[in-house]
Tab-separated table of N, CA and C in Angstrom:
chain	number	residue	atom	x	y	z
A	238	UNK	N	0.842	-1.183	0.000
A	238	UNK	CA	0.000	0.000	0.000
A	238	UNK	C	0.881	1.238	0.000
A	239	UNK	N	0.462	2.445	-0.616
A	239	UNK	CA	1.144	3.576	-1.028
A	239	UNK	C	1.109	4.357	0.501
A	240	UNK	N	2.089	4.980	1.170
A	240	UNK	CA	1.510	5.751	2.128
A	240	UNK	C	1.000	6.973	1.223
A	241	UNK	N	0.399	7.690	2.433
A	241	UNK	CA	-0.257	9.344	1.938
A	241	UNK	C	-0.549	10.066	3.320
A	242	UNK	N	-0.873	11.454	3.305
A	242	UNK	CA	-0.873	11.925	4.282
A	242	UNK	C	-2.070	12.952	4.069
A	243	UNK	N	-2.589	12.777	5.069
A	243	UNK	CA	-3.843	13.804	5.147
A	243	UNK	C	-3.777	15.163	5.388
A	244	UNK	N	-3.818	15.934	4.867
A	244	UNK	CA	-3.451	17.783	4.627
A	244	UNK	C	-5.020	18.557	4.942
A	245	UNK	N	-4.941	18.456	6.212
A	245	UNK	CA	-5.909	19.375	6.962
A	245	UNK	C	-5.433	20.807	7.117
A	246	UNK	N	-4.688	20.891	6.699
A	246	UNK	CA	-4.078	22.615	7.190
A	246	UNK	C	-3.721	23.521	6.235
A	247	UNK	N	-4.552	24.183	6.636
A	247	UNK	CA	-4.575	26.158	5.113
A	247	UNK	C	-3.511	26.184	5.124
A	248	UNK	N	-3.170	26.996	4.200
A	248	UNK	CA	-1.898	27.860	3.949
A	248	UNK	C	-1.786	29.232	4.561
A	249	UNK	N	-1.305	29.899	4.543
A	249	UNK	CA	-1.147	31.325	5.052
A	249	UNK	C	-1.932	32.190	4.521
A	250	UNK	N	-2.589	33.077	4.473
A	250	UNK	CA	-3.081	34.110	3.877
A	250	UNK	C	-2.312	34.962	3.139
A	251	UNK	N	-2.413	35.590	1.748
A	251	UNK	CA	-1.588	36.080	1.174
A	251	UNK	C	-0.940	37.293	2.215
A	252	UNK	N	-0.206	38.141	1.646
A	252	UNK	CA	0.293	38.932	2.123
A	252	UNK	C	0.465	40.152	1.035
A	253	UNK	N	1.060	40.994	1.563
A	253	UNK	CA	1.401	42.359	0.465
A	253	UNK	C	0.597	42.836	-0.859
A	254	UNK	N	-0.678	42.854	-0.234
A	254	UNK	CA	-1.327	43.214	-1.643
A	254	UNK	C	-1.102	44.660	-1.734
A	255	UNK	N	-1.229	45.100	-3.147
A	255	UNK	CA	-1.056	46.187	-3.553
A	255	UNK	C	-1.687	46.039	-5.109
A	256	UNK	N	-1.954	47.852	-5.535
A	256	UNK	CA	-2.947	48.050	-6.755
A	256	UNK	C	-1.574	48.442	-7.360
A	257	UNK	N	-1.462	48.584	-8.800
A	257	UNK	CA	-0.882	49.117	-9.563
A	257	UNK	C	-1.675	49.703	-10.922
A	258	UNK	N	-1.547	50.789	-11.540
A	258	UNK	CA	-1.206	52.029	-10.746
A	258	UNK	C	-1.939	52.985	-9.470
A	259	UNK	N	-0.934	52.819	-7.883
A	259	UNK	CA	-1.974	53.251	-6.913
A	259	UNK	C	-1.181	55.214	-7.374
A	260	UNK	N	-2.265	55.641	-7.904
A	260	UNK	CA	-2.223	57.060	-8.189
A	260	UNK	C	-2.986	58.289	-6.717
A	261	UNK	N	-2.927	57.571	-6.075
A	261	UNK	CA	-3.656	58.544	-4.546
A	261	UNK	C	-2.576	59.571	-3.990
A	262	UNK	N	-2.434	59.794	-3.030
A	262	UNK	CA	-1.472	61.086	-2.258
A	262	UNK	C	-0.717	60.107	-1.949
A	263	UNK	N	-0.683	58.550	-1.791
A	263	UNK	CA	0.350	58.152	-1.689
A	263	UNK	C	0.655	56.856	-2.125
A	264	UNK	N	2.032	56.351	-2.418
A	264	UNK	CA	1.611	54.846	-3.642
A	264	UNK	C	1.137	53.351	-2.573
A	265	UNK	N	0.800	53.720	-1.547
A	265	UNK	CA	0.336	52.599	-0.630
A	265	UNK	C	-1.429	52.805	-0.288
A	266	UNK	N	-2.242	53.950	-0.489
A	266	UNK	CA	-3.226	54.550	-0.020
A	266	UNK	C	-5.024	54.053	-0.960
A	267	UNK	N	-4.607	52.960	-1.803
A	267	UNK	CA	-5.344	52.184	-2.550
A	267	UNK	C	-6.102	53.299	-3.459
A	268	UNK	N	-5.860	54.324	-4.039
A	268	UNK	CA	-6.755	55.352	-4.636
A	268	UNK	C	-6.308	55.207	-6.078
A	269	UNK	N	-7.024	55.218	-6.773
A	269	UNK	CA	-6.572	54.954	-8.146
A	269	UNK	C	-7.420	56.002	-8.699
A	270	UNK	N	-6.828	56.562	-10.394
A	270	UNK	CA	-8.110	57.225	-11.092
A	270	UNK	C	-8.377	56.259	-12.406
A	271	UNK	N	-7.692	55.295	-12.486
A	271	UNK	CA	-8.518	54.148	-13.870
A	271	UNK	C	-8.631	52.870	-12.981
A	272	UNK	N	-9.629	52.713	-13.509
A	272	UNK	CA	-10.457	51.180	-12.946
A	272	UNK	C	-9.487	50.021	-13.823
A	273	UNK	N	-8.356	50.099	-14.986
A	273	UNK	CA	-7.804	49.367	-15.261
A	273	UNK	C	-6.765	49.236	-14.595
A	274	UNK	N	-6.252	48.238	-13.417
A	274	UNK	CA	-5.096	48.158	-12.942
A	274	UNK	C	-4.757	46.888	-12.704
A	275	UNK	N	-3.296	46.655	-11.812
A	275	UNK	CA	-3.418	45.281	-11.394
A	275	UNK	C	-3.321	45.261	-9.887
A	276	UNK	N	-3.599	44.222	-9.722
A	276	UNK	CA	-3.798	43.281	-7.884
A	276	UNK	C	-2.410	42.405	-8.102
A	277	UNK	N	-1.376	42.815	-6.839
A	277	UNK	CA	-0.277	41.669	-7.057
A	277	UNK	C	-0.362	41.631	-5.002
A	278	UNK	N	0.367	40.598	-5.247
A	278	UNK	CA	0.905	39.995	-4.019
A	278	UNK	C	1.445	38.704	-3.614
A	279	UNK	N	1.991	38.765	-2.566
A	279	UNK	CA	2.947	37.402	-1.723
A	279	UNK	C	2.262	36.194	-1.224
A	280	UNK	N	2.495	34.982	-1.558
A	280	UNK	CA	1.740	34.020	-1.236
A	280	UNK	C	3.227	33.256	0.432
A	281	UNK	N	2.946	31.932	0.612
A	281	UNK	CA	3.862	31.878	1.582
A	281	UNK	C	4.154	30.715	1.050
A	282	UNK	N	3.990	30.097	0.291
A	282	UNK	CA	4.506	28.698	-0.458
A	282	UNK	C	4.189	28.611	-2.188
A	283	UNK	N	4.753	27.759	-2.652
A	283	UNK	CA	4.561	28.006	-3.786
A	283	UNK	C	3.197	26.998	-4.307
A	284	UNK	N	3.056	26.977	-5.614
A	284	UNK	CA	1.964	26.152	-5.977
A	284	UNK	C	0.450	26.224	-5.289
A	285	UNK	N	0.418	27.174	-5.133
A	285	UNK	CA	-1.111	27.682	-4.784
A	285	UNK	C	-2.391	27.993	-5.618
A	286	UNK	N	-3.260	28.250	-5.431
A	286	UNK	CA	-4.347	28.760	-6.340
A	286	UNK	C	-4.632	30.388	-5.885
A	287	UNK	N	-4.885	31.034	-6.629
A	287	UNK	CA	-5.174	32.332	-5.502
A	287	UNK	C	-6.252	32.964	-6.541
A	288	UNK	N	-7.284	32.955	-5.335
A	288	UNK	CA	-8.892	33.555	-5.781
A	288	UNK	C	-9.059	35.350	-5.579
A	289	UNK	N	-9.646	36.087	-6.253
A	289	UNK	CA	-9.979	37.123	-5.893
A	289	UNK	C	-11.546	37.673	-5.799
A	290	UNK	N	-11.475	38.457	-4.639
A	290	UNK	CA	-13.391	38.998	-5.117
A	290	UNK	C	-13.069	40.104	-4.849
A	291	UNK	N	-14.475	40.790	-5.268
A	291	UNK	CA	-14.778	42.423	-5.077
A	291	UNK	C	-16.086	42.214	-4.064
A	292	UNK	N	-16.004	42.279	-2.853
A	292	UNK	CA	-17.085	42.019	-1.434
A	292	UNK	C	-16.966	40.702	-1.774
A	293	UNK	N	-18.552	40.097	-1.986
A	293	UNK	CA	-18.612	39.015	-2.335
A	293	UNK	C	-18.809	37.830	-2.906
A	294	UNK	N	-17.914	38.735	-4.556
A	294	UNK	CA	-18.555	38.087	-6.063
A	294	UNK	C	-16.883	37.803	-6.385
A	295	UNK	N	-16.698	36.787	-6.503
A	295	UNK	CA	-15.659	36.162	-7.013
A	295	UNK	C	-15.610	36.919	-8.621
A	296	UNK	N	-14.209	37.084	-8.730
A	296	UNK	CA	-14.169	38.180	-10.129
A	296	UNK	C	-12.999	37.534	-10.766
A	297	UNK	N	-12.310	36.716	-10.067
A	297	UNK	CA	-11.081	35.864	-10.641
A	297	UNK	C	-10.241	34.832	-10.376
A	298	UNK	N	-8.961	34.479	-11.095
A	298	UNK	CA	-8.417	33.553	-10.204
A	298	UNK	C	-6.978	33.926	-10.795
A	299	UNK	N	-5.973	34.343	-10.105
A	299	UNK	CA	-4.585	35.190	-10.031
A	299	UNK	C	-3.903	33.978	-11.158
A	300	UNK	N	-2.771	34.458	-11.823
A	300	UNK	CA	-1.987	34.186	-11.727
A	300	UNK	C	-0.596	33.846	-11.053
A	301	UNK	N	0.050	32.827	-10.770
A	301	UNK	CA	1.059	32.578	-9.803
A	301	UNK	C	1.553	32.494	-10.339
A	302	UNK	N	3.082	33.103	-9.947
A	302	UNK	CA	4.273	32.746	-9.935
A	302	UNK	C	5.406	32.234	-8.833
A	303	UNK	N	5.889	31.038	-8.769
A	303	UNK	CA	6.308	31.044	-7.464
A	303	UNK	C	5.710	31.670	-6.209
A	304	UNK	N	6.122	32.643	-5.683
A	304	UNK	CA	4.996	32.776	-4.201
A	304	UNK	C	4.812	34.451	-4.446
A	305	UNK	N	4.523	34.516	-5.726
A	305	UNK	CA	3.918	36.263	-6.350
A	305	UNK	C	2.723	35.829	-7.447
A	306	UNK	N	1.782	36.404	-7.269
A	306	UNK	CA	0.490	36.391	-7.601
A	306	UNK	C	0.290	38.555	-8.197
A	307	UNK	N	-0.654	37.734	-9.428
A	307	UNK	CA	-0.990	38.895	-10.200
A	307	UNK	C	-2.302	38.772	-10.507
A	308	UNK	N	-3.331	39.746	-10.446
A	308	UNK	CA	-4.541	39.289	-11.652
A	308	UNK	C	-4.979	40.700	-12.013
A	309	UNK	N	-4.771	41.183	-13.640
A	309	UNK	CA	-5.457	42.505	-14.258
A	309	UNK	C	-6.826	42.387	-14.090
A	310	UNK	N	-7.490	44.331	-13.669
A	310	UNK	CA	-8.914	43.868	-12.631
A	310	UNK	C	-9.320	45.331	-13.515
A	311	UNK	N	-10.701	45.181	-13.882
A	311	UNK	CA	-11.500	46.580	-14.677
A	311	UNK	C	-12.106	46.842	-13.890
A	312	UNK	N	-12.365	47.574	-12.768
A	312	UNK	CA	-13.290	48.502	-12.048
A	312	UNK	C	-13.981	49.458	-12.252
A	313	UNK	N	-15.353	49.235	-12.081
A	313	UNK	CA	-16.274	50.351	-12.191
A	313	UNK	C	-15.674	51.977	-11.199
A	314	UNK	N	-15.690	53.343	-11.240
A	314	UNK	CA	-15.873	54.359	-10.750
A	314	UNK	C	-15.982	53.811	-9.010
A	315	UNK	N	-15.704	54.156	-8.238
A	315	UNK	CA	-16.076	53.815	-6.927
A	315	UNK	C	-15.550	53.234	-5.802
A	316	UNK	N	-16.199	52.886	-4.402
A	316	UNK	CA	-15.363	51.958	-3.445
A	316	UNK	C	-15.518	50.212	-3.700
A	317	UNK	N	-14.266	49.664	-3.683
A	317	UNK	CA	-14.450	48.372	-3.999
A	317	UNK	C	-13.569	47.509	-2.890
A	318	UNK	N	-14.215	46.458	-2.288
A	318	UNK	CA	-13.649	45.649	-0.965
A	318	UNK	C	-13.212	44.322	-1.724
A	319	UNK	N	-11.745	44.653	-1.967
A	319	UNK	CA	-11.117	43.344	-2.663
A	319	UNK	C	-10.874	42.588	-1.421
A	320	UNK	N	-10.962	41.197	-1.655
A	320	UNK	CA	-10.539	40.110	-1.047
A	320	UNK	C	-9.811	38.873	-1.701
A	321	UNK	N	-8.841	38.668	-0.932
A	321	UNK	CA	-8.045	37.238	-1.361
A	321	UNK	C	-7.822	36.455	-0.795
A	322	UNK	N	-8.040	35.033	-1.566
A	322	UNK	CA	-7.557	33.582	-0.420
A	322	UNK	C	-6.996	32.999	-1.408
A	323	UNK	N	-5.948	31.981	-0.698
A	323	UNK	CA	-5.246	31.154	-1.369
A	323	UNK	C	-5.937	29.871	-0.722
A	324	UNK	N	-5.402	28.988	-1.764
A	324	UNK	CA	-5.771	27.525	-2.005
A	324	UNK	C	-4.887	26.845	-2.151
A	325	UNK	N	-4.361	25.427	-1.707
A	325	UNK	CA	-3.434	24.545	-1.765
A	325	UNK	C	-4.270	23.258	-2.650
A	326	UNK	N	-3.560	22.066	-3.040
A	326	UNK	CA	-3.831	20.873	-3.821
A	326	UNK	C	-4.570	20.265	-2.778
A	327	UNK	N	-4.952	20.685	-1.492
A	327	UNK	CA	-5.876	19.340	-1.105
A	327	UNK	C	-7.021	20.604	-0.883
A	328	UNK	N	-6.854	21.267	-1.437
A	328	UNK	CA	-8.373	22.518	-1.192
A	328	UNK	C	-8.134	22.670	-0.135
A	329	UNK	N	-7.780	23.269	0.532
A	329	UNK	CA	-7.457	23.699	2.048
A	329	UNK	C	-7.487	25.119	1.460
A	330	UNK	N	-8.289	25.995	2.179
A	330	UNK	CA	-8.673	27.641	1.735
A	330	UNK	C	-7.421	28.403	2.882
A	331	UNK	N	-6.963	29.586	2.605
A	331	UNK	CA	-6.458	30.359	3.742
A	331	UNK	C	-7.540	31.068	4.294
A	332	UNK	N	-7.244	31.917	5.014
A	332	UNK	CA	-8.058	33.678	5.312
A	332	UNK	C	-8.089	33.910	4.578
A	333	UNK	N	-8.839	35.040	4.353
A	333	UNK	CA	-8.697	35.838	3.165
A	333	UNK	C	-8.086	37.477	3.771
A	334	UNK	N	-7.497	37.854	3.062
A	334	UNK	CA	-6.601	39.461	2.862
A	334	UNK	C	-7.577	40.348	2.307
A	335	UNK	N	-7.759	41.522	2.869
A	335	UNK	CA	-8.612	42.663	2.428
A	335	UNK	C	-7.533	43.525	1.855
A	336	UNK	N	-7.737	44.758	0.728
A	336	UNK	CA	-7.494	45.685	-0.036
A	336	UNK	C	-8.972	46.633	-0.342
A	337	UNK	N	-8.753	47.736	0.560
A	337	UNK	CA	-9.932	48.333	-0.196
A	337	UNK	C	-9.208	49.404	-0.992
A	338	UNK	N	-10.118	49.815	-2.369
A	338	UNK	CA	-9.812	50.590	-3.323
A	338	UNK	C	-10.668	51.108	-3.596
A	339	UNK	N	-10.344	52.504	-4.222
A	339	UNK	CA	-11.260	53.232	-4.244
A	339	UNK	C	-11.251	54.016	-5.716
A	340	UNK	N	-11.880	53.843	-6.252
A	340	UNK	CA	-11.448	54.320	-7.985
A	340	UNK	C	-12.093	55.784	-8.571
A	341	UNK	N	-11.366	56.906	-8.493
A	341	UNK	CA	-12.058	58.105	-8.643
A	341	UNK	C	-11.714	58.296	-10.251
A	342	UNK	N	-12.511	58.883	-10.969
A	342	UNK	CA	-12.029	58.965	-12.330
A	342	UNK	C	-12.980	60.709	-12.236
A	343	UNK	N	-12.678	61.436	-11.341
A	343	UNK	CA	-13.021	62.348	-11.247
A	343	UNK	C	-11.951	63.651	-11.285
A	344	UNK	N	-11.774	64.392	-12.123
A	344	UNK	CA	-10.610	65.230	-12.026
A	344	UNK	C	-10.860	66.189	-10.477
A	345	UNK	N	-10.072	66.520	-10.083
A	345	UNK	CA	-9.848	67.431	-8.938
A	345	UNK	C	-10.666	69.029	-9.491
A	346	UNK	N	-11.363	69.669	-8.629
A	346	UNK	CA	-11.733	70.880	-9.313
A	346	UNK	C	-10.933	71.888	-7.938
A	347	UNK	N	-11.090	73.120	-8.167
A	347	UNK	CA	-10.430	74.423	-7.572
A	347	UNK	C	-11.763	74.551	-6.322
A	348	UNK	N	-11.552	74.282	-5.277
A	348	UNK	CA	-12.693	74.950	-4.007
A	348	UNK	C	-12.920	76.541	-3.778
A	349	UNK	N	-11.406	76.832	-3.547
A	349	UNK	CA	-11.018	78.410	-3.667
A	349	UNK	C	-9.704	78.635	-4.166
A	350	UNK	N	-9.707	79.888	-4.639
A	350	UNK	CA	-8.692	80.867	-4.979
A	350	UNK	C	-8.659	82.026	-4.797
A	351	UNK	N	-6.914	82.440	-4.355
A	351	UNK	CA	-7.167	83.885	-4.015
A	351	UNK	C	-7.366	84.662	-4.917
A	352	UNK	N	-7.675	85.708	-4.643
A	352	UNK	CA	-8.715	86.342	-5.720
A	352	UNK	C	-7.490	87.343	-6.478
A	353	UNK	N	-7.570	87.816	-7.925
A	353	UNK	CA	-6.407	87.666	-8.737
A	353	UNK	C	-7.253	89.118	-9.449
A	354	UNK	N	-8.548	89.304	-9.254
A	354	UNK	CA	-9.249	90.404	-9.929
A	354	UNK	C	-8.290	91.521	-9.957
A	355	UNK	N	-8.526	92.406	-11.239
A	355	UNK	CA	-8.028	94.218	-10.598
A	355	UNK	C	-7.293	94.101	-12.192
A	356	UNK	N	-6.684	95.621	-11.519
A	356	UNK	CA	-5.086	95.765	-12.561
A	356	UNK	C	-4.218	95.745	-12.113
A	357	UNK	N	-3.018	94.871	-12.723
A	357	UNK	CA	-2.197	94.525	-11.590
A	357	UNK	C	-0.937	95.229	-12.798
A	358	UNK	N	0.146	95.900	-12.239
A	358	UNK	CA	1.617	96.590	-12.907
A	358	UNK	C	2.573	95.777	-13.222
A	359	UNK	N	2.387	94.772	-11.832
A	359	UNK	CA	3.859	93.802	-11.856
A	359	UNK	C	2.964	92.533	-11.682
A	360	UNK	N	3.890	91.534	-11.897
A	360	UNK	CA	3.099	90.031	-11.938
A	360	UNK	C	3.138	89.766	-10.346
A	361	UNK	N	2.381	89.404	-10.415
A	361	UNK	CA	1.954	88.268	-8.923
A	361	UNK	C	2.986	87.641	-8.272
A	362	UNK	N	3.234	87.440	-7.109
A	362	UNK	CA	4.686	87.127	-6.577
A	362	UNK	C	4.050	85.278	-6.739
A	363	UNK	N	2.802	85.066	-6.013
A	363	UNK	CA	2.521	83.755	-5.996
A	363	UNK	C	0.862	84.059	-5.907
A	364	UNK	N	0.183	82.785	-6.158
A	364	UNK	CA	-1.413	82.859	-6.125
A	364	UNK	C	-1.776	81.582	-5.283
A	365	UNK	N	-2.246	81.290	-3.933
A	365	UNK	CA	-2.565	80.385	-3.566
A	365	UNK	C	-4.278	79.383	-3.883
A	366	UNK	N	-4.021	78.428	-4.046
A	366	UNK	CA	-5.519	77.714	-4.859
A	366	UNK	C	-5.156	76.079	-4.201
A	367	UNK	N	-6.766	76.060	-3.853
A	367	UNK	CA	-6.905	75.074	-2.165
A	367	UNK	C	-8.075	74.064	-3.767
A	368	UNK	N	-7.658	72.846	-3.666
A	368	UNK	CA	-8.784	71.869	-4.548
A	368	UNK	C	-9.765	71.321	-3.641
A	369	UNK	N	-10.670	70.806	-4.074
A	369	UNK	CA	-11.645	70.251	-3.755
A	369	UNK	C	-11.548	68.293	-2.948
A	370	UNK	N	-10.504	67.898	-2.921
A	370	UNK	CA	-9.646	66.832	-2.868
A	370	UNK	C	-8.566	66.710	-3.231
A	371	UNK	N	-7.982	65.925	-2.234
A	371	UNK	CA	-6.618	65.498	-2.017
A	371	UNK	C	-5.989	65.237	-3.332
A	372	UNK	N	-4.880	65.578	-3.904
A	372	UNK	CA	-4.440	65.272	-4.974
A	372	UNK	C	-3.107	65.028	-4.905
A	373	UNK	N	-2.845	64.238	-5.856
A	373	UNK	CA	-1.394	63.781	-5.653
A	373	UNK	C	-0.309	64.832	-5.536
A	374	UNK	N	0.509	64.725	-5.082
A	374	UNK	CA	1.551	66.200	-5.199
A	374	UNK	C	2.642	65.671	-6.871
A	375	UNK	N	2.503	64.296	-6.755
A	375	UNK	CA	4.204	63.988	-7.627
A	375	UNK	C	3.406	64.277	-8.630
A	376	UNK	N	1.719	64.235	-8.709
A	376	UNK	CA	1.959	64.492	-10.127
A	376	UNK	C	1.132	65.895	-11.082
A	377	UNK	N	1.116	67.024	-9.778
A	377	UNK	CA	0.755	67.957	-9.976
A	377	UNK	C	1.456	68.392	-10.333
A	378	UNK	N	2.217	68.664	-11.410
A	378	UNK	CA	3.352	69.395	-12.304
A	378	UNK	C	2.805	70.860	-12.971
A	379	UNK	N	3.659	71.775	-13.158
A	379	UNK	CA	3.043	72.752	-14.455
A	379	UNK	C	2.863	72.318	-15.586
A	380	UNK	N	2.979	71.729	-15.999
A	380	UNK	CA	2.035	70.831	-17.258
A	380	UNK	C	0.927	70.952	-17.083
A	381	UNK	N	0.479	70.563	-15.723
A	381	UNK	CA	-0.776	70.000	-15.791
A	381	UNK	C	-1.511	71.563	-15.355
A	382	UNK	N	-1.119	72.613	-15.003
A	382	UNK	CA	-1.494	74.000	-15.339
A	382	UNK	C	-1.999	74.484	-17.019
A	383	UNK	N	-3.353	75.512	-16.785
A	383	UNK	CA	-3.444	76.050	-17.956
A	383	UNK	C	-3.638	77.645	-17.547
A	384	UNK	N	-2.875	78.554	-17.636
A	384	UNK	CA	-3.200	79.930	-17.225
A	384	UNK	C	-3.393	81.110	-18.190
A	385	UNK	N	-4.369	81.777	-18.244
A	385	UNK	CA	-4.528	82.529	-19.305
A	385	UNK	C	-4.911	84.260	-18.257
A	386	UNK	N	-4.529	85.217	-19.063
A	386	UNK	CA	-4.116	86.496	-18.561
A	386	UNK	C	-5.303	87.509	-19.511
A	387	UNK	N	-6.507	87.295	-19.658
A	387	UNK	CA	-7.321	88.988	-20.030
A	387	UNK	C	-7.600	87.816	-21.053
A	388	UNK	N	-7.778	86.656	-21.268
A	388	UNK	CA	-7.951	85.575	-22.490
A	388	UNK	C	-7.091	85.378	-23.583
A	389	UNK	N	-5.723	85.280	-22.689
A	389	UNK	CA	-4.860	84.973	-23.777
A	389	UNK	C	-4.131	83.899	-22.653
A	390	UNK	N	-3.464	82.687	-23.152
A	390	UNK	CA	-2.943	82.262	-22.480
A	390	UNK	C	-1.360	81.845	-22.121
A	391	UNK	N	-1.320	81.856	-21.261
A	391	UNK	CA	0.109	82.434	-20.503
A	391	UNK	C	1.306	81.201	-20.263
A	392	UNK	N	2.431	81.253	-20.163
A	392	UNK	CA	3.033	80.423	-20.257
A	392	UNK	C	3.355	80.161	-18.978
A	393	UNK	N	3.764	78.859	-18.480
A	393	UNK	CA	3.918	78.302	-17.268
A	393	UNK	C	5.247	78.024	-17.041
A	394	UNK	N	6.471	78.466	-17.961
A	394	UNK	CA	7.768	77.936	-17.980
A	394	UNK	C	8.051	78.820	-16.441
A	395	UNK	N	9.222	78.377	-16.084
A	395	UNK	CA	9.469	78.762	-14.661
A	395	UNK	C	8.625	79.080	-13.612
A	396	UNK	N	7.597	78.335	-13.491
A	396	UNK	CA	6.696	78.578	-12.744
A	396	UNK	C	7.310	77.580	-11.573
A	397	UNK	N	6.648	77.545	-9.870
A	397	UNK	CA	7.082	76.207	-8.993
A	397	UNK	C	5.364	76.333	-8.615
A	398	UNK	N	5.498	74.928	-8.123
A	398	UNK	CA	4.436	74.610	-7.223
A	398	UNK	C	4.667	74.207	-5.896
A	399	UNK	N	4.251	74.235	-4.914
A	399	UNK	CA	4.248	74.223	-3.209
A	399	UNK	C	3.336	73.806	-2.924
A	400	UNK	N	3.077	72.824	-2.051
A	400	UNK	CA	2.560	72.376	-1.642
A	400	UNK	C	2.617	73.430	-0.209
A	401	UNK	N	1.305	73.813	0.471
A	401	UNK	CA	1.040	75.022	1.857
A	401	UNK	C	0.354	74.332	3.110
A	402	UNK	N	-0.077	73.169	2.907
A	402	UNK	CA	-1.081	72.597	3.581
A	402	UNK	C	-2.484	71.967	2.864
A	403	UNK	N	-2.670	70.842	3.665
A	403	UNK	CA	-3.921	70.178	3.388
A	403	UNK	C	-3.970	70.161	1.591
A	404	UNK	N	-5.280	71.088	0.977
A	404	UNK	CA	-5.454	70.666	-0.445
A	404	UNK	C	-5.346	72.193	-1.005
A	405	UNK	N	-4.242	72.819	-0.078
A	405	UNK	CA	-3.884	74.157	-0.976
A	405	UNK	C	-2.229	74.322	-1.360
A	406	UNK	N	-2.088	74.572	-2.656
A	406	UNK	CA	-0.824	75.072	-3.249
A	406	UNK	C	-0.319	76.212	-3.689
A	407	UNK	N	0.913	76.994	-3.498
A	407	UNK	CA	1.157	77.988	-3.926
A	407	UNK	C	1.649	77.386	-5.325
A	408	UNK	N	1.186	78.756	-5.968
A	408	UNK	CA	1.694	78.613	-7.728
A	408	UNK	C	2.489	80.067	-7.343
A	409	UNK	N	4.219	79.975	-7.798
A	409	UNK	CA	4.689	81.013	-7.763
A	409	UNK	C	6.017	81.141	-9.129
């Protein structure tokens, strides 16, 4: 007779999940602005199965590699409660790992600005402008500025941006 051994025992629960691209205020903070991204993370052995859901609708099943797991995920606009479990060859389930994400495909708008009205002789030393939400700093660049002067528009070369607090920046 062959021996065999009976495998009552899960595996670990994944570990290190993370979104790619996490585009939020910070690259750990699950905020994305495209619902096309990926789900990766650490398994604790190799040869696993690894399931994913959004709450509690199964939406996939990862790719593995050795003990790194991937699966590309299309998200609707919104908050989404990812969950993951791994699976071993005798079906033995882990925990499952939470990731919540949150998918804004909403551009940032201006709340206030200081007020810029009048006739002005000399240019503006700086103009402070507070958004409506948190926005990334790395990728608020002058690029992503459009400034126009009496309806003509103005060039942004040597311009800086500052970050002043909370969701206001100096443009100087």
């Amino acid at each position: 007779a062959d021996p065999w051994v009976l495998d009552t025992a899960p595996p670990a629960a994944p570990t290190n999940l993370a979104i790619s691209p996490d585009t939020g205020v910070s690259a750990t903070d699950g905020l994305t602005q495209i619902g096309t991204l990926t789900l990766t993370g650490t398994l604790g052995e190799s040869g696993l199965l690894v399931f994913v859901y959004d709450g509690s609708q199964k939406i996939g099943q990862a790719t593995v590699t050795g003990m790194s797991f991937s699966q590309s995920l299309n998200l609707s606009p919104g908050a989404h409660a990812l969950r993951v479990e791994a699976a071993d060859a005798a079906a033995n389930v882990s925990s499952d790992r939470a990731l919540n994400v949150f998918v804004d495909t909403t551009p940032p708008t201006i709340a206030s600005m200081q007020d810029v009205s009048g006739t002005h002789t000399s240019p503006l030393p700086t103009i402070d402008v507070t958004f409506a939400k948190a926005i990334a700093p790395t990728t608020f660049t002058t690029q992503a500025l459009a400034l126009t002067g009496n309806g003509t528009a103005l060039s942004t070369a040597g311009l800086t941006l500052s970050l002043v607090s909370g969701n206001t920046y100096r443009i100087g």
